[in-house]
Each structure stands twice: as structure tokens, then as C-alpha cells.
Amino acid sequence: MRMYNEINIEKIDIDAGPPSKEPDRQYYFMAKCREWVKDFEQRYGRRPTACVTTFGCQMNARDSEKLRGILKDIGYIEEQEERADFVIYNTCTVRENANTRVYGRLGQLKPRKKKYPHMMIGLCGCMMQEPEVVEKLKKSYSFIDLIFGTHNIYKFAELLAARFEAGRMVIDIWKSTDKIVENLPNERKYPFKSGINIMFGCNNFCSYCIVPYVRGRERSREPKAIIREIERLSEDGVTEVMLLGQNVNSYGKTLEQPVSFAQLLTEIEKIDGIRRIRFMTSHPKDLSDELIEVMGKSKKICRHLHLPVQSGSTRILEKMNRRYTKEQYLALTEKLKRAVPGISLTTDIIVGFPGETEEDFQETLDIVRRVRYDSAFTFIYSKRTGTPAAVMEEQVPDEIIKDRFERLLKEVQIIAGEMCAVHEGTIQEVLVESVSEQDHSMVTGRLSNNLLVHFPGREELIGEYVDVLLRECKGFYYIGEVPK
Ligand code: 5AD
Ligand code: SF4
């Protein structure tokens, strides 16, 4: 199989018509789009610019890199959203406020599009998989140029070509797919670290969650394709990889030749040049002893696990269809702490799930105190149409949810501060990621356990591993220095 960097888009004969095979078909449409970019250049005396704005999770961030890769190879130049000729929103719909934000931003784009008719607006991602959303966009936001979903993102070049040809709104949404198209371009945000999709979709159907409806059924990539991608990345200077999937612990189960996630990790560990391996997200019900053992032995897997608990009440967990009890979750975290000393645990918690009582909420506070998370993302329950929880009775009143949310946040913050402080005074390896935003004489890096450290240093250190003395804990991050 040819890798993407062996393809010369310039040489593709666009008069020959599109091939039916992927990814060749997309290479063809990229070549077609280039013609359009050349026209733009002739007309306006410059190349067109584009901006992809990401809402939501790391999956979406990775998808946006793929869109940027295609745009770049077509000839677009990256630009700030305020000035770009082509603005794309890669949307999220996990909570209602994500949708509200997108509508708000579209409202702001409308006058700009009126003033500059050559401007284009594209929408994609999870929110587009909801038929009501697309209906609303068609009716009230007819100035949008291109709408596509999560399943056909690989077809971006083809859809863009269709938009150029049609001269009006193009919509293409698929209900589902079993297809995984390899070898398309992508434009990484960081030269030294990268996300890698290992699987798509989700089969868990937690009763509050819309993801299985918008991301479809679970599909794993072939281990060979993943390994090859990481080897390429490593040759290209990447030393830290983040394996991405909605439920990485069930990776490989649906492959023709099933492979476990732990086996995949063991293979990735062997790749030269890779120094750090991260992954997310893990579902507690599928986290195997085999994986814990591999994590315990590994020199490269980071000492950090994001393990969403959602609630500490077994009664609520059952209503959420999480398929574990509070006790099982606690036992799992204890096992992890024994097998991987110093492991940092982080989590997601939902407050105000239908029927949550003060006693249920106390159970959540209790589990937070017992596990002692290094950090936790706390969410107010958001009703998502089409999910089983949306029609459950006893939706919790807003004031009660707000009060619980604040109490939980306080607890989480106190414990996270204490957990962070335990490393004070130690020397730890840091991967430097950027120059600090607040102070340009400092750089910001990440510890294996995912905590951030700011320390005096210059831009040249970006991408380097440096041993840093963690001088002072500031609650959620450290101020450090390179020991003399
Ligand atoms: N309401 C609130 N939070 C939600 N999450 C998923 N669905 C909902 C919802 N309907 C949270 C979960 C999940 C994280 C990505 O988002 O905690 O782990
Ligand atoms: Fe990610 Fe889920 Fe939001 Fe989609 S809906 S962007 S999968 S968090």
C-alpha cells in the first residue's frame, strides 16, 4: 500500500474522471480543488485562507487535523477565524450548551458572509448527525455552504469539489458506516506529539449519552495500520502518542483477528523513538487485568489514567447503564494504584442525572474522597433528545443541581490541590510543549502524570525532554527549575 507522502497530487489527471477506489478518489478531488484554488489566486491575487475551529473532545481535535491536512494540500493558507475566507466548525453535541454555542457563532458569521460573498462556511462533526439540527440549519441558516457528518469526514475534498461546482449549499450526512479510509493527509498541531485514532464509534449506550447515536457502532483500525502510522510519526519526530477512542479498552474485539488493547500497547511500546504513550478514554467495565499488568511493567505508558466514574451511587450507575457498581470501581482504582505506583487518576462526573437524590450525591462525594482524583471534569447533566435518560421522570431541579455542582467542584479542587502537592521538591522528566503564555521567559511542559510545569527556558527546548525540579505547587500546576 502507498503511504500518503508518496502521492503527488500535481500529477493526477483530473480529466480522467474520479476513480471509485478510496483513498485514490479523494486524491483526485484534492487535485480538482487545487484548480479552484488557482482560479481564486488569479482573481484575488492571493491564495484563499481557511480556519477549522474545533468544539468538543480529542477525537474532534484529531478530525480537525485531518481537515487541515486536506485544506493545506489543496492550497489553502491557515488563518485566524476572524479573517479566514473559509470557516469550518467541527461541532460537538455531547451537551446542549455545545449546540447553543455553535448557533451563536453562526449568527456572528452571517453579516460577514453578506459583506464578503466569496466567503465560505462549513459545518461538520457530531452535531450534524442530528436530523433536527440539519433541518434547522437548512431553514434558518441558508447561508452555509457545506454540511457533512462524522462518518464521511474522509470525503471532505470530494464534498468541497461538489460545493465549488454546485455554487450552493451541499449537504451529505450518513447514518452510519463500517468504512475506515487510511492514508489521507493531516496537519498536526504539535511536531513532537500526536493523537492517533485506534477506533471509532461506541457500543456502550450509557443512558445519558448521545455519542453512540452520532458516532455510530464501534470499529477498530487494524493493528498494522496503527503501528505503521506511529512508525511514520516517529520518523517524523513525534515522541509522544495519544491513542484515541471512545472506549479504548474494548479495542480490537470486532476485528477479524481479534487483538486486545493490552496487546496493541505492547506492540506500540516496541517502536523506536516513541517515549511516551497515552490513551483515552477508558471505560471501567472493560479495563482488564492484562492492561493493568502491561501498564505496571511499561517504561513508556504514562502514569496517568482517565477513568470516568460519572457517579458514585450504584443506584444511579445502574440507571446510567454503566455496568459497574461503586464497589467495583473502587476495587479497580485500588488495583491500579497497587500495580502502577504513583499513577494519577482523573475522571468525569455528571451531577443531576434524573432521580439523583442527596444520598446519591453524597455517594459521589464519597467516591471522590476515597479515590482522590488528581483532577476531575464535572458536568451538569444535559438532556439529549433521543437518549433513554431524556424521557426518565424526576429530572432534578436546576437550583439543586447548581448547589450540588458547586459543592462537588470545591471537593474536587481541594483534593486535586493536595494530590498535586505531593510531588513538590522532586525532580521529574518533562516534555516541553510551548513557551508560557503569561511569561515569555518561561516554557510549559508536561509530566508523565499529565500535570503542567512552567520553568525558565527558551523556545529551543520545545519538543525536548528535560529533568525539572518541581519547586512550587500552584494547585493545578508547578513552577519548576532545571537543577544546577
Ligand atoms: N450530560 C452531561 N454530561 C455528559 N457527558 C456525556 N453525556 C452527557 C450529558 N448528557 C459527559 C460524561 C462523559 C464526558 C465526555 O461528557 O461525563 O464522560
Ligand atoms: Fe467528542 Fe462526543 Fe462531543 Fe462528539 S459528542 S465531539 S465524540 S465529546
CSV table of N, CA and C and ligand atoms in Angstrom, one decimal, residues 94-95 208-210 308 310 348-350 379-384, ligand 1:
chain,number,residue,atom,x,y,z
A,94,VAL,N,-22.3,16.8,22.7
A,94,VAL,CA,-22.4,15.9,23.9
A,94,VAL,C,-23.3,16.6,25.0
A,95,ARG,N,-23.3,17.9,25.1
A,95,ARG,CA,-24.2,18.7,26.0
A,95,ARG,C,-24.8,19.8,25.2
A,208,TYR,N,-27.4,8.5,29.2
A,208,TYR,CA,-27.4,9.9,29.1
A,208,TYR,C,-26.8,10.4,27.8
A,209,CYS,N,-26.1,9.5,27.1
A,209,CYS,CA,-25.0,9.9,26.1
A,209,CYS,C,-25.5,9.8,24.7
A,210,ILE,N,-25.2,10.8,23.9
A,210,ILE,CA,-25.6,10.8,22.6
A,210,ILE,C,-24.6,10.2,21.6
A,308,PRO,N,-13.5,7.7,33.7
A,308,PRO,CA,-14.7,8.3,34.0
A,308,PRO,C,-15.6,7.5,35.0
A,310,GLN,N,-18.5,9.0,36.5
A,310,GLN,CA,-19.9,9.5,36.2
A,310,GLN,C,-20.7,9.7,37.5
A,348,ASP,N,-14.5,11.9,34.9
A,348,ASP,CA,-15.6,12.7,34.5
A,348,ASP,C,-16.7,12.4,35.5
A,349,ILE,N,-17.4,13.4,35.9
A,349,ILE,CA,-18.6,13.2,36.8
A,349,ILE,C,-19.8,14.0,36.3
A,350,ILE,N,-20.9,13.4,36.3
A,350,ILE,CA,-22.1,14.1,36.0
A,350,ILE,C,-23.0,14.4,37.2
A,379,PHE,N,-19.6,17.8,35.2
A,379,PHE,CA,-20.6,18.3,34.2
A,379,PHE,C,-22.0,18.3,34.8
A,380,ILE,N,-22.7,19.3,34.5
A,380,ILE,CA,-24.2,19.3,34.8
A,380,ILE,C,-24.9,18.5,33.8
A,381,TYR,N,-25.7,17.6,34.3
A,381,TYR,CA,-26.5,16.7,33.4
A,381,TYR,C,-27.2,17.5,32.3
A,382,SER,N,-27.1,17.1,31.1
A,382,SER,CA,-27.7,17.8,30.0
A,382,SER,C,-28.6,16.8,29.2
A,383,LYS,N,-29.9,17.2,29.1
A,383,LYS,CA,-30.8,16.3,28.5
A,383,LYS,C,-30.6,16.2,27.0
A,384,ARG,N,-30.3,15.0,26.4
A,384,ARG,CA,-30.1,14.9,25.0
A,384,ARG,C,-31.2,14.1,24.4
B,1,5AD,N1,-24.9,15.5,30.2
B,1,5AD,C1,-23.8,15.8,30.9
B,1,5AD,N2,-22.5,15.3,30.7
B,1,5AD,C2,-22.4,14.4,29.7
B,1,5AD,N3,-21.4,13.6,29.3
B,1,5AD,C3,-21.8,12.8,28.3
B,1,5AD,N4,-23.1,13.0,28.1
B,1,5AD,C4,-23.5,13.9,29.0
B,1,5AD,C5,-24.8,14.5,29.2
B,1,5AD,N5,-25.9,14.2,28.5
B,1,5AD,C6,-20.1,13.8,29.9
B,1,5AD,C7,-19.6,12.4,30.5
B,1,5AD,C8,-18.6,12.0,29.6
B,1,5AD,C9,-18.0,13.3,29.1
B,1,5AD,C10,-17.2,13.2,27.8
B,1,5AD,O1,-19.1,14.1,28.9
B,1,5AD,O2,-19.1,12.7,31.8
B,1,5AD,O3,-17.6,11.2,30.2
